Coordinates of C-alpha atoms and ligand atoms in Angstrom, one line a residue:
X19 CA 94.3 164.2 41.3
X20 CA 97.2 165.4 43.4
X21 CA 97.9 162.2 45.3
X22 CA 97.1 158.5 44.9
X23 CA 97.9 156.5 48.0
X24 CA 94.6 154.8 48.8
X25 CA 91.1 154.0 47.5
X26 CA 89.6 157.3 48.5
X27 CA 91.9 159.2 46.2
X28 CA 90.4 157.7 43.0
X29 CA 86.8 158.9 43.6
X30 CA 83.7 156.7 43.0
X31 CA 84.8 153.2 41.9
X32 CA 82.1 153.0 39.1
X33 CA 83.8 156.0 37.5
X34 CA 87.3 154.6 38.0
X35 CA 86.2 151.4 36.3
X36 CA 84.7 153.4 33.4
X37 CA 88.0 155.2 33.0
X38 CA 89.8 151.9 33.1
X39 CA 87.6 150.6 30.3
X40 CA 88.3 153.7 28.2
X41 CA 92.1 153.4 28.7
X42 CA 92.0 149.6 28.0
X43 CA 90.0 150.0 24.8
X44 CA 92.0 152.8 23.4
X45 CA 95.4 153.1 25.2
X46 CA 96.9 155.7 22.8
X47 CA 93.9 158.1 22.8
X48 CA 95.8 160.5 25.1
X49 CA 99.3 160.1 23.7
X50 CA 99.6 163.9 23.4
X51 CA 98.6 164.6 27.0
X52 CA 102.0 163.8 28.5
X53 CA 104.1 165.6 25.8
X54 CA 107.1 167.4 27.5
X55 CA 106.0 166.0 30.9
X56 CA 108.3 163.9 33.0
X57 CA 107.4 161.0 35.3
X58 CA 110.1 160.2 38.0
X59 CA 109.7 156.7 39.4
X60 CA 111.6 156.2 42.7
X61 CA 112.2 152.7 44.0
X62 CA 113.4 152.0 47.5
X63 CA 112.6 148.3 46.8
X64 CA 112.8 145.8 44.0
X65 CA 110.1 145.5 41.3
X66 CA 109.3 143.8 38.0
X67 CA 105.6 144.6 37.3
X68 CA 105.3 148.0 38.9
X69 CA 108.4 149.3 37.1
X70 CA 107.5 148.0 33.7
X71 CA 103.7 148.6 33.8
X72 CA 103.9 152.1 35.2
X73 CA 106.6 153.1 32.7
X74 CA 104.5 151.6 29.8
X75 CA 101.5 153.5 31.1
X76 CA 103.4 156.8 31.1
X77 CA 104.8 156.1 27.6
X78 CA 101.2 155.4 26.3
X79 CA 100.4 158.9 27.6
X80 CA 103.4 160.4 25.7
X81 CA 105.5 161.1 28.8
X82 CA 109.2 161.0 29.4
X83 CA 110.2 158.7 32.2
X84 CA 113.2 158.7 34.6
X85 CA 113.7 155.7 37.0
X86 CA 115.8 155.9 40.1
X87 CA 116.7 153.0 42.2
X88 CA 117.7 154.5 45.5
X89 CA 119.7 151.4 46.6
X90 CA 121.6 151.0 43.4
X91 CA 123.8 154.0 42.7
X92 CA 121.9 156.8 44.5
X93 CA 123.0 158.1 47.9
X94 CA 121.5 156.3 50.8
X95 CA 118.8 158.5 52.3
X96 CA 118.2 159.3 56.0
X97 CA 114.5 159.5 56.5
X98 CA 114.3 160.6 60.2
X99 CA 114.5 164.2 61.2
X100 CA 116.9 165.2 64.1
X101 CA 119.4 162.4 63.5
X102 CA 123.1 163.2 63.7
X103 CA 124.2 161.9 60.3
X104 CA 127.4 160.2 61.3
X105 CA 126.3 156.8 59.9
X106 CA 126.2 155.3 56.5
X107 CA 123.6 157.7 55.0
X108 CA 125.2 160.7 53.3
X109 CA 122.0 162.5 52.3
X110 CA 118.7 163.5 54.1
X111 CA 115.4 162.9 52.4
X112 CA 114.4 166.4 53.1
X113 CA 116.9 167.8 50.6
X114 CA 116.6 164.9 48.2
X115 CA 112.8 165.1 47.8
X116 CA 112.6 168.8 46.6
X117 CA 115.6 168.2 44.4
X118 CA 114.0 165.2 42.8
X119 CA 110.7 167.2 42.5
X120 CA 112.6 169.9 40.5
X121 CA 113.4 167.4 37.8
X122 CA 109.9 166.1 37.0
X123 CA 106.2 166.8 36.9
X124 CA 104.8 163.7 38.6
X125 CA 106.4 161.3 41.1
X126 CA 105.8 157.6 41.7
X127 CA 107.3 156.1 44.9
X128 CA 107.8 152.6 46.1
X129 CA 108.8 152.4 49.8
X130 CA 107.9 149.2 51.6
X131 CA 107.2 148.9 55.3
X132 CA 110.5 148.3 57.2
X133 CA 108.6 145.9 59.5
X134 CA 110.8 147.1 62.4
X135 CA 108.6 149.9 63.8
X136 CA 104.9 149.6 63.5
X137 CA 104.2 153.3 64.2
X138 CA 106.7 154.5 61.7
X139 CA 105.3 152.1 59.0
X140 CA 101.6 152.9 59.7
X141 CA 102.3 156.7 59.7
X142 CA 103.6 156.3 56.1
X143 CA 106.7 158.4 57.0
X144 CA 108.4 158.1 53.6
X145 CA 105.6 158.6 51.1
X146 CA 104.0 161.4 53.2
X147 CA 107.3 163.3 53.1
X148 CA 107.2 163.1 49.3
X149 CA 103.7 164.4 49.3
X150 CA 104.6 167.2 51.6
X151 CA 108.0 168.3 50.2
X152 CA 108.2 167.4 46.5
X153 CA 105.8 170.1 45.2
X154 CA 104.5 167.5 42.7
X155 CA 101.6 165.1 42.5
X156 CA 102.7 161.8 44.1
X157 CA 101.4 158.3 43.6
X158 CA 102.2 155.1 45.5
X159 CA 103.8 152.2 43.8
X160 CA 103.4 150.3 47.1
X161 CA 104.0 152.2 50.3
X162 CA 104.2 150.9 53.9
X163 CA 100.5 150.1 54.4
X164 CA 99.0 149.9 50.9
X165 CA 99.5 149.0 47.2
X166 CA 96.7 150.9 45.5
X167 CA 97.8 150.4 41.9
X168 CA 97.7 146.7 42.5
X169 CA 94.3 146.8 44.2
X170 CA 92.9 148.9 41.4
X171 CA 94.2 146.4 38.8
X172 CA 92.8 143.6 41.0
X173 CA 89.3 145.2 41.0
X174 CA 89.4 145.7 37.2
X175 CA 90.4 142.0 36.8
X176 CA 87.5 140.8 39.1
X177 CA 85.1 142.9 37.2
X178 CA 86.3 141.4 33.9
X179 CA 86.1 137.8 35.1
X180 CA 83.1 137.7 37.4
X181 CA 80.1 135.6 36.2
X182 CA 77.6 136.9 38.7
X183 CA 76.8 140.4 40.0
X184 CA 78.0 139.8 43.6
X185 CA 80.8 137.2 43.6
X186 CA 82.4 135.6 46.7
X187 CA 85.9 136.9 46.9
X188 CA 88.3 135.3 49.4
X189 CA 91.6 136.7 50.5
X190 CA 93.6 133.8 51.9
X191 CA 96.9 134.1 53.8
X192 CA 99.4 131.6 52.6
X193 CA 102.9 130.6 53.9
X194 CA 106.1 132.3 52.8
X195 CA 109.7 131.9 54.1
X196 CA 110.4 135.7 54.5
X197 CA 108.5 138.3 56.4
X198 CA 106.4 140.4 54.1
X199 CA 104.4 143.6 54.6
X200 CA 100.7 143.7 55.1
X201 CA 100.3 146.3 52.3
X202 CA 98.9 144.2 49.5
X203 CA 96.4 142.5 51.8
X204 CA 95.4 145.8 53.6
X205 CA 94.9 147.5 50.3
X206 CA 93.0 144.6 48.6
X207 CA 90.7 144.6 51.6
X208 CA 90.2 148.3 51.4
X209 CA 89.2 148.1 47.7
X210 CA 87.0 145.0 48.2
X211 CA 85.2 146.7 51.1
X212 CA 84.3 149.6 48.8
X213 CA 82.9 147.1 46.2
X214 CA 79.6 145.2 46.4
X215 CA 81.1 141.7 46.8
X216 CA 80.8 139.0 49.4
X217 CA 84.3 139.5 50.9
X218 CA 85.9 136.9 53.2
X219 CA 89.4 137.0 54.8
X220 CA 90.9 133.8 56.0
X221 CA 94.2 133.4 57.9
X222 CA 95.6 131.5 60.9
X223 CA 95.2 132.9 64.4
X224 CA 97.8 135.7 65.0
X225 CA 97.7 137.1 61.5
X226 CA 94.8 139.5 62.1
X227 CA 95.1 142.6 59.9
X228 CA 94.3 146.1 61.2
X229 CA 90.6 146.5 61.9
X230 CA 90.8 149.7 59.8
X231 CA 91.3 147.6 56.7
X232 CA 89.3 144.5 57.6
X233 CA 86.2 146.7 57.9
X234 CA 83.0 144.7 57.4
X235 CA 84.7 141.7 55.8
X236 CA 83.9 138.3 57.3
X237 CA 87.0 136.8 59.0
X238 CA 87.0 133.0 58.8
X239 CA 89.7 131.1 60.6
X240 CA 88.7 127.8 59.0
X241 CA 90.6 127.9 55.7
X242 CA 88.6 125.1 54.0
X243 CA 85.3 126.7 55.1
X244 CA 86.3 130.0 53.6
X245 CA 87.1 128.3 50.2
X246 CA 83.6 126.8 49.9
X247 CA 81.6 128.4 47.1
X248 CA 84.3 131.0 46.4
X249 CA 84.4 132.7 42.9
X250 CA 87.8 134.2 43.4
X251 CA 90.7 133.1 45.6
X252 CA 93.2 135.8 46.2
X253 CA 96.3 134.4 47.9
X254 CA 98.9 136.5 49.7
X255 CA 101.3 136.1 52.6
X256 CA 101.8 138.8 55.2
X257 CA 103.7 139.0 58.5
X258 CA 102.1 139.7 61.9
X259 CA 100.4 143.0 62.5
X260 CA 99.8 142.6 66.2
X261 CA 102.0 144.7 68.5
X262 CA 104.0 142.0 70.3
X263 CA 105.1 140.3 67.1
X264 CA 104.8 143.1 64.5
X265 CA 106.6 142.2 61.3
X266 CA 107.4 138.7 62.3
X267 CA 106.6 135.2 60.9
X268 CA 104.5 133.3 63.4
X269 CA 104.4 130.1 61.5
X270 CA 104.9 128.7 58.0
X271 CA 102.0 126.3 58.2
X272 CA 102.2 124.5 54.8
X273 CA 98.6 123.3 55.1
X274 CA 97.6 126.9 54.2
X275 CA 99.1 126.6 50.7
X276 CA 96.5 126.9 47.9
X277 CA 96.3 123.5 46.1
X278 CA 93.9 121.8 43.8
X279 CA 92.1 119.9 46.6
X280 CA 91.1 123.3 48.1
X281 CA 90.2 124.8 44.8
X282 CA 87.8 121.9 44.4
X283 CA 85.8 123.3 47.3
X284 CA 85.2 126.5 45.4
X285 CA 82.7 127.5 42.7
X286 CA 85.3 126.9 40.0
X287 CA 87.1 129.9 41.4
X288 CA 89.7 132.0 39.6
X289 CA 93.1 132.1 41.2
X290 CA 94.7 135.5 41.8
X291 CA 98.0 136.7 43.2
X292 CA 99.8 140.0 42.8
X293 CA 103.1 138.3 42.0
X294 CA 105.9 137.6 42.5
X295 CA 104.7 134.3 43.9
X296 CA 106.7 131.4 45.4
X297 CA 105.4 128.2 43.9
X298 CA 104.7 125.3 46.2
X299 CA 104.8 127.6 49.2
X300 CA 101.9 130.0 48.4
X301 CA 100.3 128.0 45.5
X302 CA 100.9 124.6 43.9
X303 CA 102.2 124.4 40.3
X304 CA 98.9 122.8 39.0
X305 CA 96.8 125.6 40.4
X306 CA 98.9 128.5 39.1
X307 CA 99.3 126.8 35.7
X308 CA 95.6 125.7 35.6
X309 CA 92.7 127.1 33.6
X310 CA 91.4 129.0 36.6
X311 CA 94.6 131.0 37.1
X312 CA 94.3 134.6 36.0
X313 CA 97.6 135.9 37.4
X314 CA 98.9 137.0 34.0
X315 CA 95.9 139.1 32.9
X316 CA 95.8 140.4 36.4
X317 CA 99.4 141.7 36.1
X318 CA 98.6 143.0 32.6
X319 CA 95.9 145.2 34.1
X320 CA 98.6 147.0 36.1
X321 CA 99.2 149.1 32.9
X322 CA 95.6 150.1 32.9
X323 CA 95.4 151.1 36.6
X324 CA 98.6 153.1 36.3
X325 CA 97.5 154.8 33.1
X326 CA 94.2 155.9 34.7
X327 CA 96.0 157.4 37.7
X328 CA 98.7 159.1 35.7
X329 CA 96.2 160.4 33.2
X330 CA 94.1 162.0 36.0
X331 CA 97.3 163.6 37.4
X332 CA 98.3 164.9 34.0
X333 CA 94.9 166.5 33.5
X334 CA 95.1 168.2 36.9
X335 CA 98.7 169.7 36.3
Ligands
AN0_7 C1 106.2 142.4 48.2 C2 105.1 142.4 49.3 O1 104.6 141.4 49.7 O2 104.7 143.5 49.7 C3 105.7 143.0 46.9 C4 104.4 142.5 46.3 C5 103.9 143.2 45.2 N1 106.5 141.0 47.9 C6 107.7 140.5 48.2 O3 108.6 141.2 48.7 C7 108.0 139.1 47.8
CP8 N1 102.8 143.1 42.0 C1 103.8 143.9 42.0 O1 103.7 145.1 42.4 O2 105.0 143.4 41.5 P1 106.4 144.0 41.5 O3 106.9 143.9 43.0 O4 107.2 143.1 40.6 O5 106.4 145.4 41.0

């Protein structure tokens, strides 16, 4: 595998899930594979889970790991070509990328959507430049439009917890005080659409996601109706995708919070969220602390998804 930015890069999902099982059952089986190989993790944005789980995955494979926080100690990087660099950014990404590539064997990049310019975000300007100019295999640790390591871990988790062959999985928008990217929701939809589940997306009017990601999912504007009979509730906030209000918060309708009254409409559903989550905005305390909450095992599976991807990349070096 030379790049991992979306579901298509992993190949058939049945096989990916088999590899995940292998890695989870025996995490140290390939501890010699990464000997003398270096993973460079580059963060343009904050992280708790991605940073720790990806580093742990690389360590399980015997790799050395370097982590760089671009906004804490590195030079600020200009990402647009043709700019007269008389502002606050002393270095261009076109020099920085091949330099960083020269210090490692595999690169992981986190670069969120800026939410200022839809075209720039949806063209994945930053991660695509890493793919083009680093000379190394590159994987996404959440880029502008997708978070594939999260979605892969989400899929692994659903497979572990489902009690029927074809569960009803509901992605529900929930309120949040800050504008967030669509990446987690887009990516989750992309992976769910590739799986044989009953997949429903529910959100208020105005929060429609790109049709490219919605695919064949059922969109249900009635939040309570969407919850009926659900086996999994996956909560996430995202900002507006539509042109006129791109990246903006349209409303903070607190009635969209996931609470126990809504969970009672479900088929004893498991509650999922990628974390970090704002309690009593996205989800009530009792739901996230309740027996149906699987957010911690879901986060734990981030090691597994990362290890599968890095292992595939090491094998192809
Ligand atoms: C980020 C997002 O919504 O994309 C990262 C989630 C994994 N969340 C926040 O910035 C709170
Ligand atoms: N879910 C997730 O990617 O978390 P972090 O932002 O903490 O890495």
